[in-house]
Short mmCIF file of C-alpha atoms and ligand atoms in Angstrom, two decimals:
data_model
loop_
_atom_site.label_atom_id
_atom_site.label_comp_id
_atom_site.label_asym_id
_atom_site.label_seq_id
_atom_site.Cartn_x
_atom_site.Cartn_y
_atom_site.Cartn_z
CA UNK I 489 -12.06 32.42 20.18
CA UNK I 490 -8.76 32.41 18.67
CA UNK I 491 -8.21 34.64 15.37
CA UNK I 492 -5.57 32.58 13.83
CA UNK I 493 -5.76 32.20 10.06
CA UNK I 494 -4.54 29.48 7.74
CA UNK I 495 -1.65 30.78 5.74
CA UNK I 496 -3.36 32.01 2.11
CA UNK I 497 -1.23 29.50 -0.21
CA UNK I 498 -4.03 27.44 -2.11
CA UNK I 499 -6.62 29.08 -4.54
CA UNK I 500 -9.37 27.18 -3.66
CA UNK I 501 -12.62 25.69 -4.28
CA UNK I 502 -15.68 26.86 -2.41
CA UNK I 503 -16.10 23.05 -1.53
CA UNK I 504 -15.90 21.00 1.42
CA UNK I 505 -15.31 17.48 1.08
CA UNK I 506 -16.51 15.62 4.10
CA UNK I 507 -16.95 11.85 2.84
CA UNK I 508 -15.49 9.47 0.32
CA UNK I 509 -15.62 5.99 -1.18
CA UNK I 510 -13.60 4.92 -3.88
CA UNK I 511 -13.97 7.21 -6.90
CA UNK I 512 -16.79 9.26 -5.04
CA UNK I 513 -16.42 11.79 -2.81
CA UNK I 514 -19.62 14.22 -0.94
CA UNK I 515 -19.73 17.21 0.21
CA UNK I 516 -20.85 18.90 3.35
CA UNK I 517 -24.21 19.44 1.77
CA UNK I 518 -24.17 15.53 1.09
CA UNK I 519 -23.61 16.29 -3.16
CA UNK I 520 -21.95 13.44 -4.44
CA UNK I 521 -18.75 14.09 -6.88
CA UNK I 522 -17.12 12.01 -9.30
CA UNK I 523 -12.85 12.17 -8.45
CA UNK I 524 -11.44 12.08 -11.93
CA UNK I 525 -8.53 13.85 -10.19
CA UNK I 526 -7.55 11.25 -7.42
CA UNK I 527 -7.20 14.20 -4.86
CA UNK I 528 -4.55 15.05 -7.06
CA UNK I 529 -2.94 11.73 -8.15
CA UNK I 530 -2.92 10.45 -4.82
CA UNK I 531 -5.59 8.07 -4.49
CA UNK I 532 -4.35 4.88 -5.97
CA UNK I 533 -6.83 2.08 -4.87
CA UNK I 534 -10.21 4.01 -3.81
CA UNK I 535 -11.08 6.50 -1.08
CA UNK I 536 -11.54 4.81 2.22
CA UNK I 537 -10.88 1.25 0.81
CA UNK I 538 -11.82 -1.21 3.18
CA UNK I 539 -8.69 -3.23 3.54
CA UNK I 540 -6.56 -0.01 3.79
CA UNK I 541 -8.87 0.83 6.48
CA UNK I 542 -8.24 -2.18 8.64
CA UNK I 543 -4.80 -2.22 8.35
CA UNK I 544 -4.22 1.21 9.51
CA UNK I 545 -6.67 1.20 12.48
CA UNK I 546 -5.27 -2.54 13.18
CA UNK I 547 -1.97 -1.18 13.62
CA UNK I 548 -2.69 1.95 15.27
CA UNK I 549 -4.42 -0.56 17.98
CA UNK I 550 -0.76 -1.69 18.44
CA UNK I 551 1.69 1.47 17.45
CA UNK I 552 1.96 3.95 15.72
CA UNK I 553 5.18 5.37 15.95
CA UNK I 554 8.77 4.56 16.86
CA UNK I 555 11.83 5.86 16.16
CA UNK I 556 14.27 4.21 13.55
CA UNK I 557 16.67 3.60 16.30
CA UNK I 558 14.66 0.37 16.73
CA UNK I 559 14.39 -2.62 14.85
CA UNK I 560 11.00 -2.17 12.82
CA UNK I 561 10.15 -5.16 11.53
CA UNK I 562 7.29 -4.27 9.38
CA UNK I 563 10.13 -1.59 7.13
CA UNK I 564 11.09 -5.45 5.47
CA UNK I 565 7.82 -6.45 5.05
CA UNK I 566 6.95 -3.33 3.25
CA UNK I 567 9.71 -3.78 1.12
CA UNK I 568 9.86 -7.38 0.50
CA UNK I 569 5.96 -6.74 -1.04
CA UNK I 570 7.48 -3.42 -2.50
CA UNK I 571 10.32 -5.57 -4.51
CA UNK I 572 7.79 -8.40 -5.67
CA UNK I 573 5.03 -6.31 -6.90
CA UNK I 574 7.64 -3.46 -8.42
CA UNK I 575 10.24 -6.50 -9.84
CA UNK I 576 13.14 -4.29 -8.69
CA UNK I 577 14.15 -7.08 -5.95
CA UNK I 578 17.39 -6.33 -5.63
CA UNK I 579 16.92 -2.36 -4.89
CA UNK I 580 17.35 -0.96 -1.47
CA UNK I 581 13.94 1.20 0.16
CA UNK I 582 14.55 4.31 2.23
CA UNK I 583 11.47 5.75 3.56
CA UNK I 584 10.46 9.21 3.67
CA UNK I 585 6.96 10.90 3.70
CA UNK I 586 6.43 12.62 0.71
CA UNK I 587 7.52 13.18 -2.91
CA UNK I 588 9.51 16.43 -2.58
CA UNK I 589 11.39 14.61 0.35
CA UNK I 590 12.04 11.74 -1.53
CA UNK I 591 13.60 13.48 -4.07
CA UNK I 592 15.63 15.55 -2.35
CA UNK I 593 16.72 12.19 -0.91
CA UNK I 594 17.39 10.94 -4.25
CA UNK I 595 19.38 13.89 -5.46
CA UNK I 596 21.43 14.40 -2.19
CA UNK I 597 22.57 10.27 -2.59
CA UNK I 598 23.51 10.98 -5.83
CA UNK I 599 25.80 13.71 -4.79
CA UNK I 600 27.36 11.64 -1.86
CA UNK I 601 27.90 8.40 -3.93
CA UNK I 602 29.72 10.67 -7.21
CA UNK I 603 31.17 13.29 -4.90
CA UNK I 604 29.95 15.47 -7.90
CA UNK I 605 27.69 18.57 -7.83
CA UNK I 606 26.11 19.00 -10.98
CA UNK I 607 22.41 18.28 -11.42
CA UNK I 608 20.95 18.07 -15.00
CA UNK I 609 17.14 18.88 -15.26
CA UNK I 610 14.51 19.26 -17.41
CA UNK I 611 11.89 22.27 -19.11
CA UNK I 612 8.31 21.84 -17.43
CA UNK I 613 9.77 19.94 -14.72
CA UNK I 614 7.93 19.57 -10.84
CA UNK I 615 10.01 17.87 -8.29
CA UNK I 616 8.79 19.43 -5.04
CA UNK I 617 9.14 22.45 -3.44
CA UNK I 618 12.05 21.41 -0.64
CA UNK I 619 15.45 23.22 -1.39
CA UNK I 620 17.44 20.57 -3.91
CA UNK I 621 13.78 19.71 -5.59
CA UNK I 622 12.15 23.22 -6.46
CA UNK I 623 15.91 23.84 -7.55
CA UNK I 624 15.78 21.03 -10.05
CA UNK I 625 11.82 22.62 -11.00
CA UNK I 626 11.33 24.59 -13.69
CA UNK I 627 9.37 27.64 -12.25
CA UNK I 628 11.46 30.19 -10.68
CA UNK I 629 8.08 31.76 -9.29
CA UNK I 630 8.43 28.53 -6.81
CA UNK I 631 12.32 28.79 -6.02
CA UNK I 632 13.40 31.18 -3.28
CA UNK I 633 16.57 33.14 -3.60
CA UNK I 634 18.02 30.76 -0.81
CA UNK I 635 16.62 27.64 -3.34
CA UNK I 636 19.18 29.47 -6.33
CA UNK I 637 22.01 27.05 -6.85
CA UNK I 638 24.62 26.87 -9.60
CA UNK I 639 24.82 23.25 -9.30
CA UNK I 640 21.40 22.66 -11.58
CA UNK I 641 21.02 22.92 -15.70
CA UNK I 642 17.67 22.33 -17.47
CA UNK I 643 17.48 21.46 -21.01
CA UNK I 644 14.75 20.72 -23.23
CA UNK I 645 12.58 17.62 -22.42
CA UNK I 646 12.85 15.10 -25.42
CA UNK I 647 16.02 16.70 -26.64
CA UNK I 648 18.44 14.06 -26.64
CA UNK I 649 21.00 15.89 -28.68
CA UNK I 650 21.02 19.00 -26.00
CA UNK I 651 21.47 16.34 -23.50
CA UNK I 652 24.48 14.81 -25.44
CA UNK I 653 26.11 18.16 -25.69
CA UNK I 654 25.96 19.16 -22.55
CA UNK I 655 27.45 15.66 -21.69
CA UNK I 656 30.13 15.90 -24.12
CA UNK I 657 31.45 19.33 -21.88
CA UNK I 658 30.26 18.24 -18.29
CA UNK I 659 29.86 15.08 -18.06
CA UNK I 660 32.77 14.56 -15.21
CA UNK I 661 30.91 16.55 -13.68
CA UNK I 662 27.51 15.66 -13.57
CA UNK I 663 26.14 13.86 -10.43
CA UNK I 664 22.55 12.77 -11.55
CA UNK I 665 19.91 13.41 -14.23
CA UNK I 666 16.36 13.73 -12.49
CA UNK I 667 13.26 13.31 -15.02
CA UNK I 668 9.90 12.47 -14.80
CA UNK I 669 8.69 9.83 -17.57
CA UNK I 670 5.51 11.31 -18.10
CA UNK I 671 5.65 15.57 -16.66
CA UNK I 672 2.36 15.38 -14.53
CA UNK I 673 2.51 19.66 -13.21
CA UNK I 674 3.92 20.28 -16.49
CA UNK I 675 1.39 19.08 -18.21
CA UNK I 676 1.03 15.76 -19.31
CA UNK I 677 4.18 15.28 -21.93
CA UNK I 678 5.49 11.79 -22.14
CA UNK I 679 9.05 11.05 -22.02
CA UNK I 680 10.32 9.23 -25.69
CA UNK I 681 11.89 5.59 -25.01
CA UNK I 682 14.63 7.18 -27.37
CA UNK I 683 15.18 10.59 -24.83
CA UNK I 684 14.96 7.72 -21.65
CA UNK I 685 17.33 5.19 -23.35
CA UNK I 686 20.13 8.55 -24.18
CA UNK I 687 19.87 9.53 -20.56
CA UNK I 688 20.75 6.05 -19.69
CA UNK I 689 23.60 5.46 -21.95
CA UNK I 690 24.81 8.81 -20.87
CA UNK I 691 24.47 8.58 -17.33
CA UNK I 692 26.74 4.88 -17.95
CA UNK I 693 28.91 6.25 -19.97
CA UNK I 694 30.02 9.29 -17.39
CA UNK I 695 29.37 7.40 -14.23
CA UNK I 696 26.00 9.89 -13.14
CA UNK I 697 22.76 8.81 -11.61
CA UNK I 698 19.73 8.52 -13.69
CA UNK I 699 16.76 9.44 -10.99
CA UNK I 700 13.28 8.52 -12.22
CA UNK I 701 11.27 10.80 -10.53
CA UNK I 702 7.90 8.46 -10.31
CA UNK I 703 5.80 10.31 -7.80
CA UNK I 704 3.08 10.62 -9.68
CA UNK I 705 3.52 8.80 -12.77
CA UNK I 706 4.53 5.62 -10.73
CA UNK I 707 2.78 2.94 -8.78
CA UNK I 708 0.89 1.41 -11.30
CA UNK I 709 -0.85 4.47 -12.83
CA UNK I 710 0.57 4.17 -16.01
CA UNK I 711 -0.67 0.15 -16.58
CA UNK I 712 3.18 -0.38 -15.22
CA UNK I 713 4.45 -0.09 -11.97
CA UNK I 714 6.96 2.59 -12.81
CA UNK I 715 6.31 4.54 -16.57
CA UNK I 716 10.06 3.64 -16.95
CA UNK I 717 9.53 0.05 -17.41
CA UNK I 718 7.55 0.72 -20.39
CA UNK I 719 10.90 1.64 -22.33
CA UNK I 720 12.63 -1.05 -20.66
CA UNK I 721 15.49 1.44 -18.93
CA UNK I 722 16.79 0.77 -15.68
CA UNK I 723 16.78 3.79 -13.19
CA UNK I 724 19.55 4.24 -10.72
CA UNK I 725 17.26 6.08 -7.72
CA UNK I 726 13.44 5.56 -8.27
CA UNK I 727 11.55 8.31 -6.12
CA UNK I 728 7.74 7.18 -5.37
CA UNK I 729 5.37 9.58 -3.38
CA UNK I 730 1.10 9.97 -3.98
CA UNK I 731 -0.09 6.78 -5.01
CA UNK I 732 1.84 4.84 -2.24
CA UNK I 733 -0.19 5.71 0.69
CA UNK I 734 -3.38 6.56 -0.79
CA UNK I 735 -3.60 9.06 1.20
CA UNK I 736 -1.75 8.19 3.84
CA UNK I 737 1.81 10.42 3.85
CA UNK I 738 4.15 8.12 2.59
CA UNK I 739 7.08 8.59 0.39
CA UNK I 740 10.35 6.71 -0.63
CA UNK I 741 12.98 5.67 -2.76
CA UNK I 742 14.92 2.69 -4.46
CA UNK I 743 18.17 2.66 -4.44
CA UNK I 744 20.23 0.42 -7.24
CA UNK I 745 22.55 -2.15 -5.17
CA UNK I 746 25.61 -0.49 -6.66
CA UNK I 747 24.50 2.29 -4.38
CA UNK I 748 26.28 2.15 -0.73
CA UNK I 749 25.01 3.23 2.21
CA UNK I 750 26.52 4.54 4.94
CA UNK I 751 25.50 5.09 8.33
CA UNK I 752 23.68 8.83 8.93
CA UNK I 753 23.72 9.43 5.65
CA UNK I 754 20.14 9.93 4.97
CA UNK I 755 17.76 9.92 7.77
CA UNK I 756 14.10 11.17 9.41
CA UNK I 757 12.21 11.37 12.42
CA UNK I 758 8.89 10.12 10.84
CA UNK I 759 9.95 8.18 7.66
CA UNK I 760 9.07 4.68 7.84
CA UNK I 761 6.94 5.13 10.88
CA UNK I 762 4.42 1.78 11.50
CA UNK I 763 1.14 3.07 10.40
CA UNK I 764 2.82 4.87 7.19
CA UNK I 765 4.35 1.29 6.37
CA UNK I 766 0.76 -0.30 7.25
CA UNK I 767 -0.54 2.07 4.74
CA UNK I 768 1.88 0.95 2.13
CA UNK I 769 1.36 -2.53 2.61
CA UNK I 770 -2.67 -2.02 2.43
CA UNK I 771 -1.76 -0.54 -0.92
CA UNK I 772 0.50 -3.16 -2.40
CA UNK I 773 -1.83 -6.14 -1.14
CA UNK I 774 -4.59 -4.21 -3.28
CA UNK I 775 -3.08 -3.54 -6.22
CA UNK I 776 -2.03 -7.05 -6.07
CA UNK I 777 -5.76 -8.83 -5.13
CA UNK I 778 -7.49 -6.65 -7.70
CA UNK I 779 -4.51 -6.66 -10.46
CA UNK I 780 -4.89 -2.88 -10.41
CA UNK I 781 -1.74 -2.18 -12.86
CA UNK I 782 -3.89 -4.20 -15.28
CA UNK I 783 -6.91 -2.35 -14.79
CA UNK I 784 -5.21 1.02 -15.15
CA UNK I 785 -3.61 -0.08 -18.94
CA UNK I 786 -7.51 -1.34 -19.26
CA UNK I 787 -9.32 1.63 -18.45
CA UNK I 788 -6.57 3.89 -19.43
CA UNK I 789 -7.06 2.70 -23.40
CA UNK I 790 -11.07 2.52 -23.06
CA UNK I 791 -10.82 6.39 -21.79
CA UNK I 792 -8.02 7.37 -24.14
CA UNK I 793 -9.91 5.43 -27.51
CA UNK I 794 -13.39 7.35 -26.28
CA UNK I 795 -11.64 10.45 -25.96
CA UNK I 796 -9.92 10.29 -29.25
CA UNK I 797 -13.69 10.27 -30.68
CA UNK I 798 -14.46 13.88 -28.80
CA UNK I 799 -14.25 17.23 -31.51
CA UNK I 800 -13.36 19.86 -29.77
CA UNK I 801 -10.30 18.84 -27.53
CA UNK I 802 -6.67 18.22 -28.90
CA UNK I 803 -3.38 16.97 -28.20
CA UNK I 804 -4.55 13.84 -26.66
CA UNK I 805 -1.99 12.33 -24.57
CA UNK I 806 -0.61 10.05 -21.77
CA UNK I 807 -0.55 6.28 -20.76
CA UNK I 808 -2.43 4.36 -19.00
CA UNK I 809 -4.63 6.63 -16.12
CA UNK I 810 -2.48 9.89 -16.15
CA UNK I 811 -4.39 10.97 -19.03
CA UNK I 812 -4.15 14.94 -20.54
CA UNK I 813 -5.59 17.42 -23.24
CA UNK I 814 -6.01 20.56 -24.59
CA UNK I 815 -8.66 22.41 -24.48
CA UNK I 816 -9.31 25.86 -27.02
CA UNK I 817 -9.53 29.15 -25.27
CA UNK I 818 -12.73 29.62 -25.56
CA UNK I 819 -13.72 26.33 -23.51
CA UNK I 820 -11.25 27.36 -21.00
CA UNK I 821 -14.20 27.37 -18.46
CA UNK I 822 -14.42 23.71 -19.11
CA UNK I 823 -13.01 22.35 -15.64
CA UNK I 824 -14.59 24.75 -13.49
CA UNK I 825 -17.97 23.80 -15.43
CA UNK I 826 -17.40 19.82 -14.98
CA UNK I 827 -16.47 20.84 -11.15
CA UNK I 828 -19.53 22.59 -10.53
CA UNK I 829 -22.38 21.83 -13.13
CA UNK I 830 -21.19 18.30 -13.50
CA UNK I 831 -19.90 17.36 -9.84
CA UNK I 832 -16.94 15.83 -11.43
CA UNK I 833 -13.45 16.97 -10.40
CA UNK I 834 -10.61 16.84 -12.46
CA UNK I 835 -7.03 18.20 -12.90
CA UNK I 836 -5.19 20.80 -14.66
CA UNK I 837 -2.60 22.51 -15.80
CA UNK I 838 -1.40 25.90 -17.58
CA UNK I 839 -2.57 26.92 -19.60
CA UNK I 840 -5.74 25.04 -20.74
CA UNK I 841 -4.69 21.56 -20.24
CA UNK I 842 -7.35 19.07 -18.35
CA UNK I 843 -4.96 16.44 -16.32
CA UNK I 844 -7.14 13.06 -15.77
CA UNK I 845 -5.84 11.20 -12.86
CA UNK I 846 -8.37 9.13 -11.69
CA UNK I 847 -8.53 5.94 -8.71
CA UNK I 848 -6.84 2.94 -10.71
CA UNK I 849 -10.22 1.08 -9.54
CA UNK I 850 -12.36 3.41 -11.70
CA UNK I 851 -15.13 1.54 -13.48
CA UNK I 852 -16.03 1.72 -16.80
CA UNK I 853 -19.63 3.58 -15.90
CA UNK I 854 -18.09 6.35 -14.11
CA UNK I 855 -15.63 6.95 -17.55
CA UNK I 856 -18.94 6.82 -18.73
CA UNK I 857 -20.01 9.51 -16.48
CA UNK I 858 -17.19 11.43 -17.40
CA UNK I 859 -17.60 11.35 -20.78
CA UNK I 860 -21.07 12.30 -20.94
CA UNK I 861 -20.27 15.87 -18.71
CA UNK I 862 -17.48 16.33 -21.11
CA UNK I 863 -19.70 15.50 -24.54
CA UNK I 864 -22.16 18.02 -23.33
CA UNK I 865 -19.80 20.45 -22.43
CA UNK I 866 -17.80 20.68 -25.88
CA UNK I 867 -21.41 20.21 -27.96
CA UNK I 868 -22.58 23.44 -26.05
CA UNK I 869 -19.66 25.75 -26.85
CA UNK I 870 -19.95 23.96 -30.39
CA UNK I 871 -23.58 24.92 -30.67
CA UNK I 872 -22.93 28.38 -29.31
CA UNK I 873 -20.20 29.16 -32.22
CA UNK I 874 -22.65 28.37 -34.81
CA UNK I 875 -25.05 30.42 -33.54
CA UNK I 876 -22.90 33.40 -32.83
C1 PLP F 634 6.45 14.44 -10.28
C2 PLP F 634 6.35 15.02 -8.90
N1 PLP F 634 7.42 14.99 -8.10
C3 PLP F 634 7.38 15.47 -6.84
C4 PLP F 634 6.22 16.02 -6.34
C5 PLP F 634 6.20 16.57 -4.93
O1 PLP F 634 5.48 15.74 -4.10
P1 PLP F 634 4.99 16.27 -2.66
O2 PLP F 634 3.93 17.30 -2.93
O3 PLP F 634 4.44 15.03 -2.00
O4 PLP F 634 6.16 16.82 -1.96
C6 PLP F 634 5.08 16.07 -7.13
C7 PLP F 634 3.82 16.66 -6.61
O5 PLP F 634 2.93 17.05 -7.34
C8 PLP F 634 5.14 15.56 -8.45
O6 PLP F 634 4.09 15.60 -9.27
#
């Protein structure tokens, strides 16, 4: 027997998933969990849905893989669905296979199309963990001395007159401003249509490209397709990861026309592979059949109004079903508890923040579920402090 061990990176839970279907997933020991998490903002339309099923073992009946040096037909079918169900038609798809990548696809086109160097980021940020996105993140723990670049500054998220400032001296300068409209790693803050509608007129105004990094705050989980098109602002370079595949690796990013391309440019061995772009497609035709970014403003409210009624947690914020809150210090066992006592998983982030990131097809008697674990949970530390 080989002695080969998995490289220690993940701290995780004693937990083996073996099963799932839609918002449930079982374990090894057949206990059934409630996925308030979306295996981490991933699942879009359900575990194991059906339709996503077929299409993926339909096409890997016929192939799975070929390189882009071939025509591959089903790339344009994938994005003519893409640019109907997004309403950025006129955009340009380049497909990668996962959200760091696509960033660092984003930022790198940015660079080539301004011939500038200059990145502009922002506190709390995540963008991935390849070189050009964990330099743009905002937790040098996660950047390598080889990741350390001059090229990047961060400024406060929200802060439009920093941003203006820092325009007002660099502006020439600066290639592309990469922001997420609602921080999911950082912890649930929401970008103000104000901050988003400055970035634009700033990025015009100096000739930069505004990225909208959508990974996980895209593809319909806010009750829009992208969070930007709640403001109304136009990105340049959307980047789109998680949700696209459900599971499937699958990653991309739209280009505004204005953007050229040029031959060799950008490329992969595996981006835009046929069962990847099956995936995709599964995705789109079920977001569209069971008006998903509907259901996600829907449920996001009815989960956001019942959670406003809950003593005990603060700072209630998000849109749609990237929901998050804090919780006090002394119910900072709270998520481990719901994991373990409750079966329900859910996400988090530092320190003491609960990220909710459900399946966009979760009903309205697993919030229910939810709720209930998380009533219980905040009555008993309640109960405890009175009688301490
Ligand atoms: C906003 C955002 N961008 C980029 C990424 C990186 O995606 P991936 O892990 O697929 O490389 C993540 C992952 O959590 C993310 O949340």
């Amino acid at each position: 027997m080989s002695n080969m061990k998995l490289f220690d990176v993940y701290p995780i839970n004693d937990i083996t998933i073996v099963r799932a279907k839609d918002s449930y997933v079982w374990d090894d020991k057949g206990i059934q969990y409630l996925d308030m998490y979306g295996g981490h903002a991933v699942i879009s339309i359900g575990h194991t849905h059906p339709h996503w099923v077929k299409r993926i073992e339909e096409q890997l009946n016929k192939i799975a893989f070929y390189s882009n040096s071939v025509k591959i037909p089903i790339q344009q079918e994938l994005a003519d669905l893409l640019g109907k169900v997004s309403g950025k038609e006129n955009y340009q798809l380049f497909l990668c296979n996962s959200g760091a990548e696509a960033n660092e696809n984003a930022l790198k086109l940015a660079s080539f199309h301004t011939g500038r160097k200059k990145i502009v980021a922002f506190s709390k940020a995540f963008h991935g963990r390849t070189s050009l996105a964990v330099a743009v993140t905002d937790n040098p723990s996660l950047v390598s001395p080889s990741n350390q670049t001059p090229n990047v500054t961060f400024l406060p998220y929200n802060d439009e007159e920093a941003l203006t400032e820092l325009f007002e001296k660099e502006g020439n300068d600066i290639a592309s401003v990469i922001v997420e409209g609602i921080q999911g790693v950082g912890g649930i803050n929401v970008a103000t249509d104000e901050f988003l509608k400055t970035i634009r007129s700033l990025c015009d105004k100096y000739g930069s490209v505004l990225i909208a990094d959508e990974v996980q705050c895209g593809y319909g989980r806010s009750g829009k397709f992208f969070y930007f098109d709640h403001s109304g602002v136009q990105a340049d370079i959307y980047t789109m990861a998680k949700g696209m595949g459900n599971g499937f690796p699958v990653g991309g990013i739209l280009v505004a026309p204005f953007i050229k391309p040029k031959h060799g440019m950008l490329g992969t061995t595996f981006g835009g592979n046929h069962l990847a772009c099956a995936a995709a497609i599964a995705v789109l035709e079920v977001i569209q059949k069971e008006d998903l970014i509907e259901k996600a403003k829907q449920r996001g409210q009815y989960l956001m109004n019942k959670l406003k009624g809950i003593d005990g947690i603060s700072g209630l914020r998000g849109e749609g079903l990237m929901i998050g809150f804090d919780v006090p210090e002394e119910l900072k066992d709270l998520r481990k508890n719901l994991l373990y006592q409750h079966k329900i998983f859910t996400g988090e982030a530092k320190p003491n923040i609960i990220r909710l990131l459900p399946a966009l097809t979760i009903s309205r008697k697993q919030i229910e579920e939810f709720l209930e674990a998380l009533k219980e949970e905040v009555e008993q530390y309640a109960n405890a402090k009175i009688n301490s």
